[in-house]
Coordinates of C-alpha atoms and ligand atoms in Angstrom, one line a residue:
Chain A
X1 CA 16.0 9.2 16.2
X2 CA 18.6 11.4 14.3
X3 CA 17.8 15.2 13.8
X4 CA 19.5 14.8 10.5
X5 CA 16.7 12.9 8.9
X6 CA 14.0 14.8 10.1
X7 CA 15.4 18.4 8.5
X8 CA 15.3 16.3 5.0
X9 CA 12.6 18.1 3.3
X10 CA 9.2 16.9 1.8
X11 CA 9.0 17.2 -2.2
X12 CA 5.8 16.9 -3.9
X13 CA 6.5 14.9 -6.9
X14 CA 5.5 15.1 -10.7
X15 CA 5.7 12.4 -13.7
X16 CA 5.0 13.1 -17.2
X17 CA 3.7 9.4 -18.5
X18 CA 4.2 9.8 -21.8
X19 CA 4.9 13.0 -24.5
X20 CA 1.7 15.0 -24.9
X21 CA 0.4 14.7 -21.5
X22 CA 0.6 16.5 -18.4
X23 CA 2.4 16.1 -15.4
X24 CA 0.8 14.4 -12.9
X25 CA 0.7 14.6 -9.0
X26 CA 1.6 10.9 -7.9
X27 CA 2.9 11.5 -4.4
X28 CA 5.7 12.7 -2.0
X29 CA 9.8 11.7 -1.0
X30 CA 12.0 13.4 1.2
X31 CA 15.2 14.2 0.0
X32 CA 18.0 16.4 1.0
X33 CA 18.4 18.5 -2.3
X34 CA 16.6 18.8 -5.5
X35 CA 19.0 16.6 -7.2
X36 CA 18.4 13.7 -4.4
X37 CA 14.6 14.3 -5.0
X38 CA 14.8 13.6 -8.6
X39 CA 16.0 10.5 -7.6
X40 CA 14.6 9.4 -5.0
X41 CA 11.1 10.3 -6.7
X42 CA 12.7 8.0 -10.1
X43 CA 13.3 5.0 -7.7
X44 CA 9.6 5.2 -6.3
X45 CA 7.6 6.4 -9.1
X46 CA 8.7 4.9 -12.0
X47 CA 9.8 1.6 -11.8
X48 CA 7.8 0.6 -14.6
X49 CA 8.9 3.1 -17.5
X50 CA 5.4 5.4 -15.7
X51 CA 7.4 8.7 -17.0
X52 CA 9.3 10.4 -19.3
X53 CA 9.7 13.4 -17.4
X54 CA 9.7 14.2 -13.7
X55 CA 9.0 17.8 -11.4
X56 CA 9.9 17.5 -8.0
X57 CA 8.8 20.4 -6.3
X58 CA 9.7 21.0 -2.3
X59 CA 6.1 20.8 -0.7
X60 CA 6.4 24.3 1.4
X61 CA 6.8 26.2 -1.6
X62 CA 3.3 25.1 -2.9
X63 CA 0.8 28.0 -3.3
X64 CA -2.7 26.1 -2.5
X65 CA -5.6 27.2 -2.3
X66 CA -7.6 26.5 1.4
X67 CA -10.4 24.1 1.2
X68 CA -12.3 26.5 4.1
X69 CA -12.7 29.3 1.4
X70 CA -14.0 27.1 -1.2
X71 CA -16.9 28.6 -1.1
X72 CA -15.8 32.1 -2.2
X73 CA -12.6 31.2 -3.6
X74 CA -14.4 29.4 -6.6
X75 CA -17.8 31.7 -6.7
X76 CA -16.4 33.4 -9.3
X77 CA -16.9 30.7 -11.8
X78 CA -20.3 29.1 -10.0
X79 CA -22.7 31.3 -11.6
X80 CA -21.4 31.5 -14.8
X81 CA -23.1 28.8 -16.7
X82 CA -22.8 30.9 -20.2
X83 CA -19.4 29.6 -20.1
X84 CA -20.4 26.2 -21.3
X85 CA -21.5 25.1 -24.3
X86 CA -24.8 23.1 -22.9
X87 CA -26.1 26.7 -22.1
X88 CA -27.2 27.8 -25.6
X89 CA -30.0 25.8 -27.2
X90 CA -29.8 25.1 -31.0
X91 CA -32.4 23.1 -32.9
X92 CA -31.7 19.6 -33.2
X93 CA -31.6 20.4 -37.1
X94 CA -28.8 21.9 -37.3
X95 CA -25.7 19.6 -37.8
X96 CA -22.1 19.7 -36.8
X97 CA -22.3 21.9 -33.9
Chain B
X1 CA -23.3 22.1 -16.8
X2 CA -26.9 22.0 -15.4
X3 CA -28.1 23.8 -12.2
X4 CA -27.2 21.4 -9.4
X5 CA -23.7 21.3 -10.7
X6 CA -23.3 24.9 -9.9
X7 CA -24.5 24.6 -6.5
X8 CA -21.9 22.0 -6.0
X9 CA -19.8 24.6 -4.8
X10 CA -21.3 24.7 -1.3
X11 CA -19.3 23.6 1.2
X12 CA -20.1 20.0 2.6
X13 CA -19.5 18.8 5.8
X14 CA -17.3 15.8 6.5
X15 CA -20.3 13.5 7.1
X16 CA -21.7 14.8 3.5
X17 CA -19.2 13.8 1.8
X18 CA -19.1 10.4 3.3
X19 CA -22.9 9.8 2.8
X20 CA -22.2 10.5 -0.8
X21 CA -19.2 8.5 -1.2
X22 CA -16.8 11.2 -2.3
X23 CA -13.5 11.1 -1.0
X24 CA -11.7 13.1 1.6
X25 CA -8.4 15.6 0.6
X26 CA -5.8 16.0 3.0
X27 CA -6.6 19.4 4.0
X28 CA -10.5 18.9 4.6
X29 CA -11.7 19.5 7.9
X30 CA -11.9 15.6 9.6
X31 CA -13.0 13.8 13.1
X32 CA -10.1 13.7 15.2
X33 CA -11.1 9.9 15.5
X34 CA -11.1 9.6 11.6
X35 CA -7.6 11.4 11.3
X36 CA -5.8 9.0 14.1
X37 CA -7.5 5.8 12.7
X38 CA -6.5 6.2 9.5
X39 CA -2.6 7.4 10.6
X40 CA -2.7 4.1 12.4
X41 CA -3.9 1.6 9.9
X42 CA -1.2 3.2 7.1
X43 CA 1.4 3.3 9.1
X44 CA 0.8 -0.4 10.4
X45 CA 0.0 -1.1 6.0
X46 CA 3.6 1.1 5.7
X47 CA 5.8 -1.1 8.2
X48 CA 4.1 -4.0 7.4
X49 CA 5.5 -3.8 3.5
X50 CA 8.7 -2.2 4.8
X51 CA 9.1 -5.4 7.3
X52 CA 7.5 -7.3 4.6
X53 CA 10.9 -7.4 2.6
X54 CA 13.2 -9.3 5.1
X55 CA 11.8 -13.0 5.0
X56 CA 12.2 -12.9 1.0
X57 CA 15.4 -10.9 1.3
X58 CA 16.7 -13.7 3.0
X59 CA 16.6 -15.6 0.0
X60 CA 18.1 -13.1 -1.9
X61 CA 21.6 -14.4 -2.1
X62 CA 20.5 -17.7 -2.4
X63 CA 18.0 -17.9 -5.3
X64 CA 18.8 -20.6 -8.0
X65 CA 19.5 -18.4 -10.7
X66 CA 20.0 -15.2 -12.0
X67 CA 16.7 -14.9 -13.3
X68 CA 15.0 -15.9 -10.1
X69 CA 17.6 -13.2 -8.3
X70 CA 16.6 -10.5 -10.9
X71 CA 12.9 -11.5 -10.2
X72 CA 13.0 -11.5 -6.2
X73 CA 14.8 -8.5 -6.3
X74 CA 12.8 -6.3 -7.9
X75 CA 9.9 -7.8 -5.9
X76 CA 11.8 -6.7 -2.3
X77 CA 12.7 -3.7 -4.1
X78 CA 8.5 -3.3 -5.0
X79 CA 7.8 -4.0 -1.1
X80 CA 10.4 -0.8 -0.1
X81 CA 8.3 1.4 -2.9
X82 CA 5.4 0.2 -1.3
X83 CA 6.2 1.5 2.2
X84 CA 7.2 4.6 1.2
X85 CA 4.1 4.9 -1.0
X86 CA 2.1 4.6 2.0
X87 CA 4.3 6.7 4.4
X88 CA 3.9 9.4 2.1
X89 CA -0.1 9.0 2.6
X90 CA 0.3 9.5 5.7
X91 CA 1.9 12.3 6.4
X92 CA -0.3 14.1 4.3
X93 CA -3.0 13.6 7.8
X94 CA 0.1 15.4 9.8
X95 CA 1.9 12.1 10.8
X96 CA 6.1 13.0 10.8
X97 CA 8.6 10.7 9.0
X98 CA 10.8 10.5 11.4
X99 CA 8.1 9.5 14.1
X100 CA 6.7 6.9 12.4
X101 CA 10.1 5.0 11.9
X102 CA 10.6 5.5 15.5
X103 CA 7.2 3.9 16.4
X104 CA 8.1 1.0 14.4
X105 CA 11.5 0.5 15.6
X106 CA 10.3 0.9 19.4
X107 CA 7.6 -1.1 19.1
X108 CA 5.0 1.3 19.6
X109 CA 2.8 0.7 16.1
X110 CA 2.5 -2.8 14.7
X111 CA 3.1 -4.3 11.5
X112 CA 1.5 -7.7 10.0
X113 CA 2.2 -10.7 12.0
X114 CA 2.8 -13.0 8.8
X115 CA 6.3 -11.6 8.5
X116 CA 6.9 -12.7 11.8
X117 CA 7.4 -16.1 10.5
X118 CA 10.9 -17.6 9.0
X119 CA 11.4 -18.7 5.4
X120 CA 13.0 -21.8 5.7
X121 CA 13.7 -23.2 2.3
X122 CA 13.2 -21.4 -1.1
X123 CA 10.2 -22.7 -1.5
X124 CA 9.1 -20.6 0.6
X125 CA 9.3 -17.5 -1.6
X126 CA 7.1 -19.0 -4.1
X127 CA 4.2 -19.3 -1.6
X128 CA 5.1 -16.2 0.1
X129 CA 4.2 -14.7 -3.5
X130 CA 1.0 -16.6 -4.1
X131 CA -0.9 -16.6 -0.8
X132 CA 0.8 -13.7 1.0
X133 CA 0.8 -11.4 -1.7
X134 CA -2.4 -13.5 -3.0
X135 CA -4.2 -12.4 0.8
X136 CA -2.7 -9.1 0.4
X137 CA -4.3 -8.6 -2.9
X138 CA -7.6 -9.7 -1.2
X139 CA -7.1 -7.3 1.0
X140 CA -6.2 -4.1 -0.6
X141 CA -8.6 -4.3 -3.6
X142 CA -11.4 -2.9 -1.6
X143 CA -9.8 -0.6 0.1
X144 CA -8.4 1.1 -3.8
X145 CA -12.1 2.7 -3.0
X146 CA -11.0 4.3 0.6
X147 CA -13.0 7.0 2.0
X148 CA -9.6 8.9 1.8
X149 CA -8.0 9.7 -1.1
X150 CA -4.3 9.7 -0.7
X151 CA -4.8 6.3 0.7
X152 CA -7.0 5.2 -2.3
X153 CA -4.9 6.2 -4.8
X154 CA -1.4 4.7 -2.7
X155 CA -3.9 1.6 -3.1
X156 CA -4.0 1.6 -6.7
X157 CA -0.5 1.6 -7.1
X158 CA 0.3 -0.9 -4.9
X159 CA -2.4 -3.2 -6.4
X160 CA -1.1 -2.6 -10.0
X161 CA 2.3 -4.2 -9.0
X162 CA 1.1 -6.9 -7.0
X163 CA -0.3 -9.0 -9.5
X164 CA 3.2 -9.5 -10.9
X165 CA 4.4 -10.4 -6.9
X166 CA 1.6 -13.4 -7.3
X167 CA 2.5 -14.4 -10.3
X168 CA 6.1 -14.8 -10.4
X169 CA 5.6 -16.9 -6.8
X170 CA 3.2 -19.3 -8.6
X171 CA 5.0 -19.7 -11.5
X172 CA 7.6 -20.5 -9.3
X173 CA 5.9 -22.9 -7.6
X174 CA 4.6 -24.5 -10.8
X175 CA 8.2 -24.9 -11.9
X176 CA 9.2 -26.6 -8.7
X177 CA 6.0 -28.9 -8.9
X178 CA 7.7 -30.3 -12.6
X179 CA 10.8 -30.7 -10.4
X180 CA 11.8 -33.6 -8.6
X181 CA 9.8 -35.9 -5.5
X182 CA 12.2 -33.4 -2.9
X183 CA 11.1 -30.1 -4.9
X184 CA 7.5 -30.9 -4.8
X185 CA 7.9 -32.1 -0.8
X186 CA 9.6 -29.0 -0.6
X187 CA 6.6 -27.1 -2.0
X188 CA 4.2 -29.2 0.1
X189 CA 5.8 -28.1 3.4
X190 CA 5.9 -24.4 2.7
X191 CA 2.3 -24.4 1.9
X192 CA 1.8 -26.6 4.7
X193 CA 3.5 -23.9 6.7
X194 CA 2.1 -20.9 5.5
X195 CA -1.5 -21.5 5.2
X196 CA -2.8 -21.1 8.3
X197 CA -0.9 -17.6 9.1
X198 CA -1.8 -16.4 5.9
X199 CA -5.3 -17.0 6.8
X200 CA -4.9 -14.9 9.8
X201 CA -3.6 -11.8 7.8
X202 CA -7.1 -11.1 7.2
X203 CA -7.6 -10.3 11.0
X204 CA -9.6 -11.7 14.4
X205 CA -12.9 -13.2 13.2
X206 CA -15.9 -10.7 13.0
X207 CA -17.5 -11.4 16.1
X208 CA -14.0 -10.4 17.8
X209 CA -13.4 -7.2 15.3
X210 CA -15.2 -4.3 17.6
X211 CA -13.8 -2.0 15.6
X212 CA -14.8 -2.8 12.0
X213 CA -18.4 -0.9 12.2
X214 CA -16.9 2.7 12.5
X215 CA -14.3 1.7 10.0
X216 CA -17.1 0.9 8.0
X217 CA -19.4 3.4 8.5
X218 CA -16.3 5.3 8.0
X219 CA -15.6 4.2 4.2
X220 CA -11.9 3.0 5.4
X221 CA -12.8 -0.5 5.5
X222 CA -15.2 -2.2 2.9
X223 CA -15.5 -6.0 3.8
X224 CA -15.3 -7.3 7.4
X225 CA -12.8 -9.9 7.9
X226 CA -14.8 -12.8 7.3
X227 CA -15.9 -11.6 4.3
X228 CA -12.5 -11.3 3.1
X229 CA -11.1 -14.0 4.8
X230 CA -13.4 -16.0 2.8
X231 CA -12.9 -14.7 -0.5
X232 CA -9.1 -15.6 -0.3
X233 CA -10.6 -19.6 0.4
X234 CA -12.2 -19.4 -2.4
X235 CA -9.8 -18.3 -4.9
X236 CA -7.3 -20.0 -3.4
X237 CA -8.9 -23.7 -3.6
X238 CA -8.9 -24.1 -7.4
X239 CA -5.2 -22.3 -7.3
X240 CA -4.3 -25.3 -5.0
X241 CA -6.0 -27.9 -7.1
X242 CA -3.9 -26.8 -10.2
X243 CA -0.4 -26.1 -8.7
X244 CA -1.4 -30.1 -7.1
X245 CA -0.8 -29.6 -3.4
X246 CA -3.1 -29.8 -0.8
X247 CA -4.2 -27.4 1.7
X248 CA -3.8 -28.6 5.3
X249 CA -7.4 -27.9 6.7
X250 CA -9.3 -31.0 7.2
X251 CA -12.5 -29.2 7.5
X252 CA -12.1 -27.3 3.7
X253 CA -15.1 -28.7 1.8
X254 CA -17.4 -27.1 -1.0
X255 CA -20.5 -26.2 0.6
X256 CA -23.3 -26.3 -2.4
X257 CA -26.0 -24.2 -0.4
X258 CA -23.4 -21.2 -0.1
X259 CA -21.8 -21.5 -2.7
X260 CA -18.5 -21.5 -1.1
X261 CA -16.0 -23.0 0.8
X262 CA -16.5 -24.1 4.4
X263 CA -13.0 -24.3 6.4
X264 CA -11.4 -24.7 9.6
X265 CA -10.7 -21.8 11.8
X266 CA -6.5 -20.7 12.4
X267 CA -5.5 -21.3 16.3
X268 CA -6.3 -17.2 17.0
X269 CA -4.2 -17.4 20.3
X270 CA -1.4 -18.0 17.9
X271 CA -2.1 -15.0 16.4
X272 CA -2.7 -13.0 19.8
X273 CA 0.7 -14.4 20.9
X274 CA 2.8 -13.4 17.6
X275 CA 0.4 -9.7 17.4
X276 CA 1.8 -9.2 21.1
X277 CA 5.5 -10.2 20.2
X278 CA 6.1 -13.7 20.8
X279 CA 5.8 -15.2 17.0
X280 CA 9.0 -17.1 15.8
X281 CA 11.1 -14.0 14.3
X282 CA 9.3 -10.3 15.9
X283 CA 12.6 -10.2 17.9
X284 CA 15.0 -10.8 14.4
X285 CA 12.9 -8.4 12.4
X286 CA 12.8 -6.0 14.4
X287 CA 16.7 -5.9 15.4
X288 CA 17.1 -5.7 11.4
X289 CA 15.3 -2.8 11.0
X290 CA 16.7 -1.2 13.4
X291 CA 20.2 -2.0 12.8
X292 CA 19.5 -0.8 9.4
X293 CA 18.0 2.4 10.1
X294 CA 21.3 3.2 12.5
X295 CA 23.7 1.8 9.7
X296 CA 22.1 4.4 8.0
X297 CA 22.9 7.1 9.7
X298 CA 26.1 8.4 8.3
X299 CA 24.8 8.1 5.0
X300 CA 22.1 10.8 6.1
X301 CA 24.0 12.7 7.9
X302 CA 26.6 13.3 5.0
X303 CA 23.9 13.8 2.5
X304 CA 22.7 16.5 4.6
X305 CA 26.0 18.3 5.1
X306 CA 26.4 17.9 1.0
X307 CA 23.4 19.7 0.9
X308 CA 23.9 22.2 3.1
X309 CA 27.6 22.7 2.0
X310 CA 25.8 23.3 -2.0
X311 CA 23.3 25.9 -0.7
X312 CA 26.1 28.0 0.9
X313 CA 28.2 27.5 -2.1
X314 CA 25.0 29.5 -4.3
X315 CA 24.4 32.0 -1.8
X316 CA 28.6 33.0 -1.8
Ligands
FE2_401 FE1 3.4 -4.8 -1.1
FE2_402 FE1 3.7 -7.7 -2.6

């Protein structure tokens, strides 16, 4: 197999579906510059008018966060149920709220 | 959010999240037998679409019209998407590009074995779209639901564009079926042709499937063969009975008591030749792909060397 192919990077790719919604994660192309990736990703991913907008980002560049350190990583948030509205009880009379 | 949602946050074992039918994430901790099985069913699901585009793209340059051009070729061109969809999948479980092209090319990973078989006349392509795409359909439905999630959700994509691959092959059909005596003799032959094969893409019958109970226990297969195999029969019957061909299994009768259709069985050491290598066109497809892949190879290289030339040209 050619070296040259396997130096192409991986790019995570993005698609906006329509105005007023987010991006959306829909999968992965390799390319060998951003520009190629834009395409490439366009030919895949939206054959069927799926996006008004595309990201492509290269996949080594992603920050993520490690499923072993779940645990902690996300604590912060577990035990504070106050955040949500469900928490406070008000009587059934009261409307609107 | 109630009480057991914040516990939720507890790490769970691989087997926990299978016994509660949540998916797995790429970088979730996985048996080594789950990772390898799953790498070898989507790439053999990857080169079967990518191989999957070279009996219809023989009939590319011949279709009857533009429309039926326009229509095949953004069919093939579906197929390509399809394979890369699932490439993609699985290299997120640490399977390399480059690798997996070379297994296919050297024969070391399989791909369907109904590709394996010619297209002889252009009515081929309309049954190619309604029972190989129609047993493909049967096929990837369930597995939409696959215990791992970048397969799933490849699934759901490919399923959403596959409807329109049935379609246009049964309309075609139909068409051909107003047509004249030859046209519907034509139509006749490929199904003739195609039926048995197709019933073989759903796999070796149950009792000769050894590996369907871990895949199942594993969430990465829902329906043995038979099962599915079965469900194609049935939907296919009444699809035969309307298009006004007949299918060529003697045996195929309504069974009241099940509820379904009772058929013949394919010759399996057909399929166990054409699996191994020895169908009508392994040899052809395989030369293709391969002759494409190293016709290729200046156009990757050059990209490259663009690339490379552009990032140098930022950095000066
Ligand atoms: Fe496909
Ligand atoms: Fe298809």
């Amino acid at each position: 197999m050619s070296q040259t192919q396997e130096s192409w990077p991986l790019y995570e790719v993005f698609v906006r579906a329509r105005r007023g919604l987010n991006h959306v994660h829909v999968g992965s192309i390799h390319a060998a510059d951003d520009e190629m990736a834009l395409r490439h990703a366009r030919d895949v991913f939206t054959r069927r008018n799926e996006g008004v907008s595309i990201w492509a980002v290269r996949s080594d560049l992603i920050a993520a966060s490690s499923p072993g350190e779940k645990d902690a990583f996300f604590a912060p948030s577990g035990d504070k149920v106050y955040r949500h509205p469900t928490f406070y009880q008000i009587p059934d009379t009261v409307p609107h709220m | 959010m109630t009480q057991t949602e914040t516990l939720a946050h507890e790490p769970r074992t691989f087997e926990q999240l299978i016994a509660a039918g949540e998916r797995i994430e790429p970088r979730d901790a996985m048996p080594d037998a789950y990772r390898a099985t799953l790498i070898r069913q989507i790439a053999q699901h990857a080169h079967s679409e990518i191989i999957g585009m070279q009996p219809e793209g023989d009939w590319l340059t011949r279709a009857p019209s533009l429309r039926r051009k326009a229509v095949l070729l953004a069919k093939v061109q579906d197929e390509a998407g399809h394979g890369l969809y699932l490439y993609c999948a699985a290299e997120t479980l640490g399977a390399d590009r480059a690798d997996l092209t070379a297994n296919l090319i050297e024969g070391r990973q399989k791909y369907s074995s109904i590709f394996n078989y010619p297209t002889l006349s252009y009515a081929d392509v309309g049954v190619i779209g309604w029972l190989v795409d129609g047993a493909a359909i049967c096929n990837q439905v369930p597995l939409c639901r696959s215990s791992y999630g970048p397969y799933g959700r490849a699934m759901i994509r490919v399923c959403k564009e596959e409807s329109f691959h049935q379609r246009q092959g049964y309309e075609l059909l139909v068409t051909m079926m107003a047509g004249t005596r030859e046209q519907q003799e034509m139509v006749q032959d490929a199904v003739n042709r195609w039926w048995w094969p197709a019933l073989m893409m759903f796999g070796p019958p149950d009792t000769d499937s050894p590996n369907t109970a871990q895949s199942m226990a594993w969430g990465i297969k829902r329906h043995t063969n038979d099962e599915l195999r079965q469900r194609f029969v049935d939907m296919s019957v009444p699809q035969a009975h309307a298009l006004g061909v007949t299918l060529p299994d003697p045996d195929l009768c309504w069974d009241e008591r099940r509820g379904s259709h009772d058929f013949g069985q394919p010759d399996w050491s057909e399929l166990a030749r054409v699996i191994k290598g020895d169908g009508p066109c392994n040899a052809e497809r395989l030369a293709r792909r391969r002759a494409a892949h190293e016709n290729g190879a200046w156009v990757r290289e050059a990209a490259t060397a663009f690339a490379a030339r552009q990032r140098q040209a930022v950095v000066a």
